[in-house]
């Protein structure tokens, strides 16, 4: 249950300005915090910090507990004395400042971190050992990374059997211990840098709203080291069914994610230890955690592994309150936000009521003149988070341009916009501001706006198109753009609608 009226900005770490191909955990992040705090925002929402997949998606990760090494700031490594200014020259990116280049960031940061690892002293080694004891997941993660490197970066289910089975890898870990030590060091640095950013945010009155993907990638340390907790064959690693969602607002074919499904019976037998550890770890990183695709805890869409789309699947029962009762017993009441968007039934409604977790409302979904949508602000419950748009939506200005005339007219009338200049973009778009203010007036205790809508950007700034594999997650901005935001306007509406 939320208890304070406030507002926040959705901006992924990768989208921040930097010299290093994507945003990093350095001074640029602190300056962004300064900016949103000055405007009266109390939350910074980030997408998952886990290592993303090849396409940059943070929702298909190979590690539930780790932070991507790409977010590590080279400048902070210089400050710590682990590398020199000359060492970081190869990490500087000379491409477009408006596009995240994950391949460049991945390779250049790894190269720099290997230099840094060669410069650690005994004091740092001691800190790394302490980090490993406090984060037991790091052993499996570091062995997974080391074994993956040794096996030509193939997925674990194509490795030599000496390493493909976690228990075998533990027996043979002497062969890869030196490499595993490096990956523990990387996580120690990543967590140290993020801790500094979070402390800075909290000290400046800003809470971090983090994001937790519901599923893990098949090629992940979590599946590799806990095969019994996933719905896969223990011996040949095959999957009968995979994760996805049926046809919805975003896709006529549904979304075929192909992640392995959970073996909820096995998880129940061991007291949901993996989930409890995951939630506990996430709440060290964030002040509040949004669980993506929360509805899967009530019931989840299972698609035969042979299917090419997500159309043909079936609903299966999730653990529901059996999981969350256990979580509460172990961890108490938690600051969790349930992403309850998309197709759902009474089982999801009941789970939200039972957990008392706030759900989400997105005004773009509400503009149907023929329906009294739950996404129209007059229907928002107090215990909810109201969004102008999420990372999966197009920008607000783009929605106005792409909507049918009837839907657009309804949206503008609903939000009290009377002019004929609805198509104007940029920081001062009057139609976008009318919609933003309607969200800010809503009963929802927290309202969130994406950075792109903060700026009044068009469709070229969209973060993600669900169901599309390529061309997502690449949006990035500059210091100049951040500095040009109309600070006084957002400070005014945060004050006016009591969200400061």
Short mmCIF file of C-alpha atoms in Angstrom, two decimals:
data_model
loop_
_atom_site.label_atom_id
_atom_site.label_comp_id
_atom_site.label_asym_id
_atom_site.label_seq_id
_atom_site.Cartn_x
_atom_site.Cartn_y
_atom_site.Cartn_z
CA UNK A 1 0.00 0.00 0.00
CA UNK A 2 1.36 3.39 -1.00
CA UNK A 3 1.12 6.17 1.55
CA UNK A 4 2.63 9.33 0.04
CA UNK A 5 1.42 11.37 -2.93
CA UNK A 6 4.39 11.83 -5.25
CA UNK A 7 5.65 11.67 -8.83
CA UNK A 8 8.57 10.24 -10.74
CA UNK A 9 10.47 10.02 -14.01
CA UNK A 10 11.02 6.83 -16.01
CA UNK A 11 14.50 6.87 -17.53
CA UNK A 12 16.66 3.79 -17.97
CA UNK A 13 20.29 4.00 -16.94
CA UNK A 14 21.41 3.13 -20.48
CA UNK A 15 19.63 6.25 -21.82
CA UNK A 16 21.66 8.72 -19.76
CA UNK A 17 24.36 10.86 -21.38
CA UNK A 18 27.94 9.63 -21.20
CA UNK A 19 31.13 9.34 -23.25
CA UNK A 20 30.91 5.55 -23.11
CA UNK A 21 28.22 4.41 -25.60
CA UNK A 22 25.52 3.97 -22.94
CA UNK A 23 24.66 5.66 -19.65
CA UNK A 24 26.84 4.67 -16.69
CA UNK A 25 26.86 4.88 -12.89
CA UNK A 26 28.79 8.10 -12.59
CA UNK A 27 28.45 11.86 -12.31
CA UNK A 28 25.98 12.01 -15.21
CA UNK A 29 23.53 9.92 -13.17
CA UNK A 30 24.00 12.23 -10.18
CA UNK A 31 23.33 15.31 -12.31
CA UNK A 32 20.13 13.67 -13.59
CA UNK A 33 19.07 13.07 -9.99
CA UNK A 34 19.78 16.73 -9.21
CA UNK A 35 17.60 17.79 -12.13
CA UNK A 36 14.54 15.70 -11.29
CA UNK A 37 14.83 16.56 -7.59
CA UNK A 38 14.84 20.27 -8.49
CA UNK A 39 11.59 19.73 -10.42
CA UNK A 40 9.92 18.16 -7.40
CA UNK A 41 10.04 14.52 -8.49
CA UNK A 42 10.47 11.95 -5.72
CA UNK A 43 11.06 8.80 -7.79
CA UNK A 44 13.47 7.74 -10.49
CA UNK A 45 12.23 4.59 -12.22
CA UNK A 46 14.84 2.48 -14.00
CA UNK A 47 14.45 -0.64 -16.12
CA UNK A 48 16.19 -3.85 -14.92
CA UNK A 49 19.93 -3.42 -14.29
CA UNK A 50 20.62 -7.10 -15.08
CA UNK A 51 22.85 -7.96 -18.04
CA UNK A 52 20.70 -7.49 -21.18
CA UNK A 53 20.51 -9.87 -24.13
CA UNK A 54 22.27 -9.40 -27.48
CA UNK A 55 19.63 -6.88 -28.58
CA UNK A 56 19.91 -4.79 -25.42
CA UNK A 57 16.69 -6.04 -23.80
CA UNK A 58 16.99 -6.00 -19.99
CA UNK A 59 13.94 -8.30 -19.81
CA UNK A 60 15.80 -11.29 -21.26
CA UNK A 61 18.75 -11.58 -18.93
CA UNK A 62 21.28 -14.29 -18.17
CA UNK A 63 21.46 -13.38 -14.46
CA UNK A 64 18.68 -12.46 -12.02
CA UNK A 65 21.01 -11.10 -9.34
CA UNK A 66 23.85 -9.46 -11.28
CA UNK A 67 24.29 -5.89 -12.57
CA UNK A 68 25.46 -5.43 -16.16
CA UNK A 69 29.16 -4.58 -16.36
CA UNK A 70 28.29 -2.11 -19.15
CA UNK A 71 26.88 0.30 -16.55
CA UNK A 72 30.22 0.58 -14.76
CA UNK A 73 31.65 4.09 -15.05
CA UNK A 74 35.22 4.31 -16.41
CA UNK A 75 35.58 7.71 -14.71
CA UNK A 76 34.80 6.15 -11.33
CA UNK A 77 37.44 3.48 -11.99
CA UNK A 78 39.95 6.28 -12.55
CA UNK A 79 38.89 7.97 -9.28
CA UNK A 80 39.40 4.68 -7.42
CA UNK A 81 42.93 4.36 -8.82
CA UNK A 82 42.25 1.07 -10.60
CA UNK A 83 42.88 2.50 -14.10
CA UNK A 84 44.53 5.59 -15.55
CA UNK A 85 43.06 8.30 -17.77
CA UNK A 86 45.05 6.82 -20.65
CA UNK A 87 43.49 3.40 -19.99
CA UNK A 88 39.97 4.72 -20.55
CA UNK A 89 40.68 6.28 -23.96
CA UNK A 90 39.61 3.08 -25.77
CA UNK A 91 36.29 3.17 -23.89
CA UNK A 92 35.31 6.58 -25.28
CA UNK A 93 32.59 6.33 -27.91
CA UNK A 94 32.60 8.58 -30.98
CA UNK A 95 29.27 7.49 -32.46
CA UNK A 96 25.89 9.16 -32.06
CA UNK A 97 25.12 10.50 -28.56
CA UNK A 98 21.44 9.69 -29.22
CA UNK A 99 21.89 5.93 -29.65
CA UNK A 100 23.03 3.29 -27.17
CA UNK A 101 25.70 1.02 -28.65
CA UNK A 102 25.59 -2.10 -26.47
CA UNK A 103 28.18 -4.06 -28.44
CA UNK A 104 30.78 -1.30 -28.08
CA UNK A 105 29.96 -0.82 -24.40
CA UNK A 106 30.11 -4.57 -23.72
CA UNK A 107 33.53 -5.11 -25.28
CA UNK A 108 35.24 -1.88 -24.27
CA UNK A 109 34.10 -2.08 -20.66
CA UNK A 110 35.20 -5.70 -20.35
CA UNK A 111 38.63 -4.79 -21.71
CA UNK A 112 38.95 -1.91 -19.23
CA UNK A 113 37.79 -4.02 -16.28
CA UNK A 114 40.47 -6.61 -17.04
CA UNK A 115 43.06 -3.84 -16.73
CA UNK A 116 41.46 -2.75 -13.45
CA UNK A 117 41.45 -6.32 -12.11
CA UNK A 118 45.19 -6.53 -12.71
CA UNK A 119 45.68 -3.51 -10.44
CA UNK A 120 43.77 -4.59 -7.34
CA UNK A 121 45.58 -4.67 -3.99
CA UNK A 122 45.12 -6.80 -0.88
CA UNK A 123 42.62 -4.37 0.61
CA UNK A 124 40.40 -4.64 -2.47
CA UNK A 125 40.76 -8.43 -2.47
CA UNK A 126 39.47 -8.46 1.09
CA UNK A 127 36.48 -6.33 0.11
CA UNK A 128 35.71 -8.69 -2.76
CA UNK A 129 35.77 -11.67 -0.37
CA UNK A 130 33.34 -9.85 1.93
CA UNK A 131 31.12 -9.11 -1.06
CA UNK A 132 31.08 -12.81 -2.03
CA UNK A 133 30.06 -13.84 1.50
CA UNK A 134 27.26 -11.26 1.56
CA UNK A 135 26.08 -12.25 -1.94
CA UNK A 136 26.16 -16.08 -2.18
CA UNK A 137 24.67 -15.98 -5.69
CA UNK A 138 27.99 -14.57 -6.94
CA UNK A 139 29.78 -17.93 -6.87
CA UNK A 140 27.41 -19.56 -9.37
CA UNK A 141 27.34 -16.39 -11.49
CA UNK A 142 31.12 -16.09 -11.67
CA UNK A 143 31.54 -19.78 -12.51
CA UNK A 144 28.87 -19.50 -15.19
CA UNK A 145 30.66 -16.52 -16.81
CA UNK A 146 34.03 -18.23 -16.62
CA UNK A 147 32.71 -21.51 -18.05
CA UNK A 148 30.86 -19.64 -20.80
CA UNK A 149 34.08 -17.90 -21.79
CA UNK A 150 35.94 -21.24 -21.84
CA UNK A 151 33.19 -22.79 -24.00
CA UNK A 152 33.38 -20.14 -26.71
CA UNK A 153 30.44 -18.09 -25.32
CA UNK A 154 27.98 -20.78 -26.36
CA UNK A 155 24.78 -21.22 -24.32
CA UNK A 156 25.33 -23.51 -21.31
CA UNK A 157 23.24 -26.34 -22.81
CA UNK A 158 25.85 -26.64 -25.58
CA UNK A 159 28.86 -26.81 -23.24
CA UNK A 160 31.05 -29.79 -22.52
CA UNK A 161 29.31 -31.94 -19.86
CA UNK A 162 32.19 -31.13 -17.52
CA UNK A 163 30.61 -27.68 -17.20
CA UNK A 164 27.04 -28.02 -18.55
CA UNK A 165 25.92 -29.50 -15.22
CA UNK A 166 26.46 -27.08 -12.36
CA UNK A 167 27.38 -29.86 -9.95
CA UNK A 168 30.09 -31.03 -12.39
CA UNK A 169 31.38 -27.49 -12.76
CA UNK A 170 31.73 -27.16 -8.97
CA UNK A 171 33.90 -30.29 -8.96
CA UNK A 172 36.08 -28.92 -11.77
CA UNK A 173 36.13 -25.26 -10.75
CA UNK A 174 39.91 -25.19 -10.23
CA UNK A 175 40.25 -25.00 -14.03
CA UNK A 176 38.34 -21.72 -14.17
CA UNK A 177 38.82 -20.19 -10.72
CA UNK A 178 41.09 -17.37 -11.90
CA UNK A 179 38.55 -16.30 -14.51
CA UNK A 180 35.70 -16.65 -11.99
CA UNK A 181 37.56 -14.34 -9.59
CA UNK A 182 37.55 -11.67 -12.28
CA UNK A 183 33.77 -11.85 -12.69
CA UNK A 184 33.29 -11.58 -8.89
CA UNK A 185 35.45 -8.45 -9.01
CA UNK A 186 33.25 -7.01 -11.77
CA UNK A 187 30.13 -7.50 -9.66
CA UNK A 188 31.82 -5.99 -6.61
CA UNK A 189 32.61 -2.86 -8.66
CA UNK A 190 29.13 -2.70 -10.20
CA UNK A 191 27.38 -3.01 -6.85
CA UNK A 192 29.73 -0.49 -5.23
CA UNK A 193 29.05 2.09 -7.95
CA UNK A 194 25.28 1.54 -7.87
CA UNK A 195 25.24 1.80 -4.06
CA UNK A 196 26.82 5.25 -4.36
CA UNK A 197 24.18 6.33 -6.91
CA UNK A 198 21.32 5.05 -4.75
CA UNK A 199 22.68 6.74 -1.62
CA UNK A 200 23.10 9.99 -3.56
CA UNK A 201 19.50 9.77 -4.82
CA UNK A 202 18.10 9.05 -1.35
CA UNK A 203 20.14 11.89 0.17
CA UNK A 204 18.54 14.23 -2.39
CA UNK A 205 14.98 13.11 -1.68
CA UNK A 206 14.68 10.71 -4.63
CA UNK A 207 13.73 7.04 -4.26
CA UNK A 208 14.71 4.42 -6.83
CA UNK A 209 11.87 2.42 -8.35
CA UNK A 210 13.52 -0.66 -9.86
CA UNK A 211 12.19 -3.30 -12.21
CA UNK A 212 12.25 -7.09 -11.99
CA UNK A 213 11.66 -9.23 -15.11
CA UNK A 214 9.30 -12.13 -14.41
CA UNK A 215 11.22 -14.73 -16.45
CA UNK A 216 14.84 -15.69 -17.00
CA UNK A 217 16.59 -16.51 -20.25
CA UNK A 218 17.13 -20.21 -20.97
CA UNK A 219 20.83 -19.40 -21.25
CA UNK A 220 21.13 -17.97 -17.75
CA UNK A 221 23.06 -18.79 -14.62
CA UNK A 222 19.75 -19.18 -12.79
CA UNK A 223 18.48 -21.97 -15.06
CA UNK A 224 21.95 -23.55 -15.32
CA UNK A 225 22.47 -23.76 -11.56
CA UNK A 226 18.82 -24.47 -10.60
CA UNK A 227 17.50 -26.69 -13.40
CA UNK A 228 15.10 -28.45 -11.05
CA UNK A 229 13.27 -25.14 -10.44
CA UNK A 230 12.43 -24.69 -14.14
CA UNK A 231 10.13 -26.63 -16.42
CA UNK A 232 12.87 -28.21 -18.53
CA UNK A 233 14.13 -31.78 -18.98
CA UNK A 234 16.99 -32.39 -16.54
CA UNK A 235 19.02 -34.55 -18.94
CA UNK A 236 18.55 -33.19 -22.47
CA UNK A 237 17.58 -29.64 -21.40
CA UNK A 238 14.55 -29.58 -23.72
CA UNK A 239 11.42 -27.49 -23.11
CA UNK A 240 7.87 -28.67 -23.81
CA UNK A 241 6.30 -25.25 -23.21
CA UNK A 242 7.69 -21.73 -23.11
CA UNK A 243 6.59 -18.30 -21.86
CA UNK A 244 4.64 -15.65 -23.72
CA UNK A 245 1.37 -13.75 -23.74
CA UNK A 246 -1.70 -14.19 -25.96
CA UNK A 247 -2.77 -11.60 -28.57
CA UNK A 248 -3.27 -8.19 -26.91
CA UNK A 249 -3.10 -4.41 -27.39
CA UNK A 250 0.49 -4.64 -28.60
CA UNK A 251 0.44 -7.65 -30.93
CA UNK A 252 -2.19 -9.62 -32.92
CA UNK A 253 0.01 -12.74 -32.68
CA UNK A 254 0.70 -12.31 -28.99
CA UNK A 255 4.28 -12.20 -27.78
CA UNK A 256 6.38 -15.37 -27.89
CA UNK A 257 9.15 -14.79 -25.35
CA UNK A 258 10.43 -18.41 -25.36
CA UNK A 259 11.75 -18.17 -21.77
CA UNK A 260 11.60 -21.36 -19.69
CA UNK A 261 8.61 -21.59 -17.37
CA UNK A 262 8.96 -22.17 -13.63
CA UNK A 263 8.44 -25.54 -11.98
CA UNK A 264 6.17 -24.14 -9.28
CA UNK A 265 5.73 -27.50 -7.54
CA UNK A 266 9.49 -27.79 -7.03
CA UNK A 267 9.67 -24.18 -5.86
CA UNK A 268 6.89 -24.76 -3.34
CA UNK A 269 8.70 -27.82 -1.95
CA UNK A 270 11.81 -25.80 -1.05
CA UNK A 271 9.80 -22.88 0.36
CA UNK A 272 10.28 -20.61 -2.67
CA UNK A 273 13.88 -19.95 -1.58
CA UNK A 274 14.99 -18.64 -5.00
CA UNK A 275 12.19 -16.06 -5.15
CA UNK A 276 12.74 -14.96 -1.57
CA UNK A 277 16.46 -14.50 -2.22
CA UNK A 278 15.70 -12.62 -5.44
CA UNK A 279 13.27 -10.20 -3.81
CA UNK A 280 15.60 -9.64 -0.86
CA UNK A 281 18.50 -8.86 -3.21
CA UNK A 282 16.37 -6.51 -5.33
CA UNK A 283 15.34 -4.50 -2.30
CA UNK A 284 19.00 -3.90 -1.51
CA UNK A 285 19.31 -2.25 -4.94
CA UNK A 286 16.00 -0.35 -5.01
CA UNK A 287 13.62 1.38 -2.64
CA UNK A 288 10.61 -0.11 -4.43
CA UNK A 289 10.44 -2.97 -6.96
CA UNK A 290 8.04 -3.25 -9.88
CA UNK A 291 7.52 -6.90 -10.86
CA UNK A 292 7.02 -7.17 -14.61
CA UNK A 293 4.12 -9.38 -15.85
CA UNK A 294 2.86 -9.87 -12.29
CA UNK A 295 -0.25 -11.60 -13.59
CA UNK A 296 1.83 -14.77 -14.17
CA UNK A 297 1.79 -15.42 -10.42
CA UNK A 298 -2.00 -15.87 -10.70
CA UNK A 299 -2.00 -17.68 -14.06
CA UNK A 300 0.48 -17.77 -16.92
CA UNK A 301 0.34 -18.39 -20.65
CA UNK A 302 2.19 -21.57 -21.68
CA UNK A 303 2.96 -22.00 -25.39
CA UNK A 304 4.13 -25.30 -26.94
CA UNK A 305 7.85 -24.95 -27.69
CA UNK A 306 7.25 -25.87 -31.36
CA UNK A 307 4.93 -22.88 -32.02
CA UNK A 308 6.09 -19.90 -34.08
CA UNK A 309 3.71 -17.40 -32.44
CA UNK A 310 2.06 -17.11 -29.02
CA UNK A 311 -1.50 -17.54 -30.36
CA UNK A 312 -1.84 -21.18 -29.43
CA UNK A 313 -1.24 -21.62 -25.74
CA UNK A 314 -3.07 -22.35 -22.49
CA UNK A 315 -3.51 -20.68 -19.11
CA UNK A 316 -1.95 -22.51 -16.19
CA UNK A 317 -2.32 -21.71 -12.51
CA UNK A 318 0.52 -19.86 -10.79
CA UNK A 319 1.45 -20.03 -7.10
CA UNK A 320 -0.65 -16.97 -6.15
CA UNK A 321 -0.73 -16.35 -2.39
CA UNK A 322 1.21 -19.51 -1.54
CA UNK A 323 4.29 -17.63 -2.74
CA UNK A 324 3.45 -14.23 -1.27
CA UNK A 325 2.39 -15.62 2.11
CA UNK A 326 5.81 -17.27 2.31
CA UNK A 327 7.52 -14.06 1.18
CA UNK A 328 5.70 -12.10 3.88
CA UNK A 329 6.61 -14.67 6.54
CA UNK A 330 10.29 -14.39 5.57
CA UNK A 331 10.64 -10.71 4.65
CA UNK A 332 7.59 -8.88 6.02
CA UNK A 333 5.57 -6.33 4.05
CA UNK A 334 7.47 -5.32 0.94
CA UNK A 335 7.33 -2.20 -1.28
CA UNK A 336 6.30 -4.03 -4.46
CA UNK A 337 4.45 -2.65 -7.49
CA UNK A 338 2.51 -5.16 -9.60
CA UNK A 339 2.65 -4.69 -13.37
CA UNK A 340 -0.93 -5.82 -13.99
CA UNK A 341 -1.35 -4.68 -17.60
CA UNK A 342 -2.65 -6.79 -20.48
CA UNK A 343 -5.20 -9.60 -20.53
CA UNK A 344 -6.27 -10.80 -17.10
CA UNK A 345 -9.21 -12.26 -15.22
CA UNK A 346 -10.66 -12.48 -11.75
CA UNK A 347 -7.71 -14.52 -10.46
CA UNK A 348 -5.38 -11.56 -11.07
CA UNK A 349 -7.85 -9.14 -9.47
CA UNK A 350 -8.06 -11.37 -6.41
CA UNK A 351 -4.27 -11.70 -6.16
CA UNK A 352 -3.89 -7.91 -6.21
CA UNK A 353 -6.54 -7.58 -3.51
CA UNK A 354 -4.91 -10.26 -1.38
CA UNK A 355 -1.38 -8.85 -1.68
CA UNK A 356 -2.50 -5.19 -1.47
CA UNK A 357 0.26 -4.36 -3.96
CA UNK A 358 -0.44 -1.25 -6.06
CA UNK A 359 -1.15 -1.92 -9.73
CA UNK A 360 -0.56 0.26 -12.78
CA UNK A 361 -2.75 2.50 -14.94
CA UNK A 362 -1.66 3.92 -18.31
CA UNK A 363 -3.70 6.79 -19.70
CA UNK A 364 -2.90 5.91 -23.34
CA UNK A 365 -4.85 2.66 -22.86
CA UNK A 366 -7.91 4.55 -21.65
CA UNK A 367 -8.77 6.70 -24.67
CA UNK A 368 -11.58 4.63 -26.11
CA UNK A 369 -14.68 6.83 -26.57
CA UNK A 370 -16.93 3.74 -26.44
CA UNK A 371 -15.76 2.40 -23.06
CA UNK A 372 -15.39 3.47 -19.45
CA UNK A 373 -11.85 2.11 -19.23
CA UNK A 374 -10.07 1.35 -15.96
CA UNK A 375 -7.22 3.36 -17.53
CA UNK A 376 -9.20 6.60 -17.49
CA UNK A 377 -8.04 8.67 -14.50
CA UNK A 378 -11.49 9.03 -12.91
CA UNK A 379 -11.35 5.24 -12.37
CA UNK A 380 -7.87 5.10 -10.83
CA UNK A 381 -7.72 3.64 -7.32
CA UNK A 382 -5.65 5.53 -4.79
CA UNK A 383 -3.35 2.52 -4.34
CA UNK A 384 -1.98 2.60 -7.87
CA UNK A 385 0.75 4.13 -10.03
CA UNK A 386 -0.51 6.28 -12.91
CA UNK A 387 1.62 6.38 -16.06
CA UNK A 388 1.57 8.80 -18.97
CA UNK A 389 3.23 5.91 -20.83
CA UNK A 390 5.60 3.02 -20.07
CA UNK A 391 8.76 1.87 -21.85
CA UNK A 392 6.49 -0.30 -24.07
CA UNK A 393 4.28 2.59 -25.22
CA UNK A 394 4.98 5.02 -27.98
CA UNK A 395 5.51 8.59 -26.79
CA UNK A 396 2.50 10.71 -25.92
CA UNK A 397 2.96 13.05 -28.90
CA UNK A 398 3.35 10.07 -31.23
CA UNK A 399 0.16 8.53 -29.84
CA UNK A 400 -1.76 11.74 -30.65
CA UNK A 401 -0.47 11.65 -34.23
CA UNK A 402 -1.11 7.93 -34.72
CA UNK A 403 -4.55 7.72 -33.03
CA UNK A 404 -7.80 7.72 -34.99
CA UNK A 405 -9.56 11.07 -35.14
CA UNK A 406 -12.32 9.81 -32.81
CA UNK A 407 -9.87 8.50 -30.19
CA UNK A 408 -7.76 11.66 -30.37
CA UNK A 409 -10.81 13.92 -30.07
CA UNK A 410 -12.03 11.95 -27.07
CA UNK A 411 -8.59 12.16 -25.42
CA UNK A 412 -8.34 15.92 -25.95
CA UNK A 413 -11.90 16.55 -24.78
CA UNK A 414 -11.43 14.33 -21.72
CA UNK A 415 -8.30 16.26 -20.77
CA UNK A 416 -9.88 19.67 -21.39
CA UNK A 417 -7.74 20.69 -24.37
CA UNK A 418 -9.66 23.23 -26.47
CA UNK A 419 -7.13 24.48 -29.00
CA UNK A 420 -6.45 23.35 -32.56
CA UNK A 421 -2.66 23.12 -32.17
CA UNK A 422 -2.58 19.61 -30.69
CA UNK A 423 0.23 18.55 -33.04
CA UNK A 424 2.86 20.87 -31.59
CA UNK A 425 5.77 18.98 -30.03
CA UNK A 426 8.75 19.78 -27.88
CA UNK A 427 9.00 20.90 -24.28
CA UNK A 428 5.97 23.19 -24.53
CA UNK A 429 3.41 20.96 -26.32
CA UNK A 430 0.04 22.22 -25.01
CA UNK A 431 -1.92 19.06 -25.86
CA UNK A 432 0.63 16.78 -24.20
CA UNK A 433 0.63 19.00 -21.13
CA UNK A 434 -3.16 18.77 -20.88
CA UNK A 435 -2.90 14.97 -20.77
CA UNK A 436 0.03 15.02 -18.32
CA UNK A 437 -1.92 17.30 -15.98
CA UNK A 438 -4.91 14.96 -16.16
CA UNK A 439 -2.69 12.13 -14.92
CA UNK A 440 -1.25 14.39 -12.23
CA UNK A 441 -4.80 15.25 -11.00
CA UNK A 442 -5.74 11.57 -10.67
CA UNK A 443 -6.30 9.86 -7.29
CA UNK A 444 -3.24 7.60 -7.82
CA UNK A 445 -0.71 8.28 -5.12
CA UNK A 446 2.20 8.09 -7.57
CA UNK A 447 2.30 9.38 -11.14
CA UNK A 448 5.15 8.58 -13.52
CA UNK A 449 6.23 10.23 -16.77
CA UNK A 450 8.87 8.91 -19.14
CA UNK A 451 11.81 11.15 -19.93
CA UNK A 452 10.71 11.20 -23.58
CA UNK A 453 7.33 12.64 -22.60
CA UNK A 454 9.03 15.06 -20.23
CA UNK A 455 10.61 16.45 -23.40
CA UNK A 456 7.60 16.12 -25.72
CA UNK A 457 9.45 13.83 -28.14
CA UNK A 458 7.93 11.96 -31.10
CA UNK A 459 7.97 8.30 -32.13
CA UNK A 460 11.67 8.27 -33.02
CA UNK A 461 12.41 8.40 -29.27
CA UNK A 462 10.36 5.28 -28.43
CA UNK A 463 12.18 2.82 -26.18
CA UNK A 464 10.56 -0.48 -27.14
CA UNK A 465 8.04 -1.98 -29.56
CA UNK A 466 6.78 -5.24 -27.96
CA UNK A 467 7.09 -8.24 -30.23
CA UNK A 468 9.84 -6.65 -32.34
CA UNK A 469 13.27 -8.23 -31.86
CA UNK A 470 15.44 -5.54 -33.46
CA UNK A 471 15.84 -1.80 -33.01
CA UNK A 472 14.67 -1.46 -29.43
CA UNK A 473 16.25 -0.12 -26.22
CA UNK A 474 18.56 2.27 -28.07
CA UNK A 475 17.20 5.67 -27.01
CA UNK A 476 19.79 7.94 -25.40
CA UNK A 477 19.90 11.62 -24.58
CA UNK A 478 22.40 14.41 -23.95
CA UNK A 479 23.22 16.80 -21.13
CA UNK A 480 22.00 19.70 -23.28
CA UNK A 481 18.58 18.09 -23.70
CA UNK A 482 18.26 17.44 -19.97
CA UNK A 483 19.23 21.02 -19.20
CA UNK A 484 16.60 22.40 -21.59
CA UNK A 485 13.64 20.70 -19.84
CA UNK A 486 11.11 23.23 -18.57
CA UNK A 487 12.00 22.80 -14.91
CA UNK A 488 9.59 25.49 -13.67
CA UNK A 489 6.57 23.82 -15.35
CA UNK A 490 7.09 20.44 -13.72
CA UNK A 491 7.93 22.01 -10.40
CA UNK A 492 4.64 23.93 -10.70
CA UNK A 493 2.42 20.92 -11.45
CA UNK A 494 4.11 18.79 -8.78
CA UNK A 495 3.31 21.56 -6.29
CA UNK A 496 -0.16 22.29 -7.69
CA UNK A 497 -1.34 18.68 -7.59
CA UNK A 498 0.39 17.98 -4.25
CA UNK A 499 2.93 15.56 -5.66
CA UNK A 500 6.01 17.29 -4.26
#
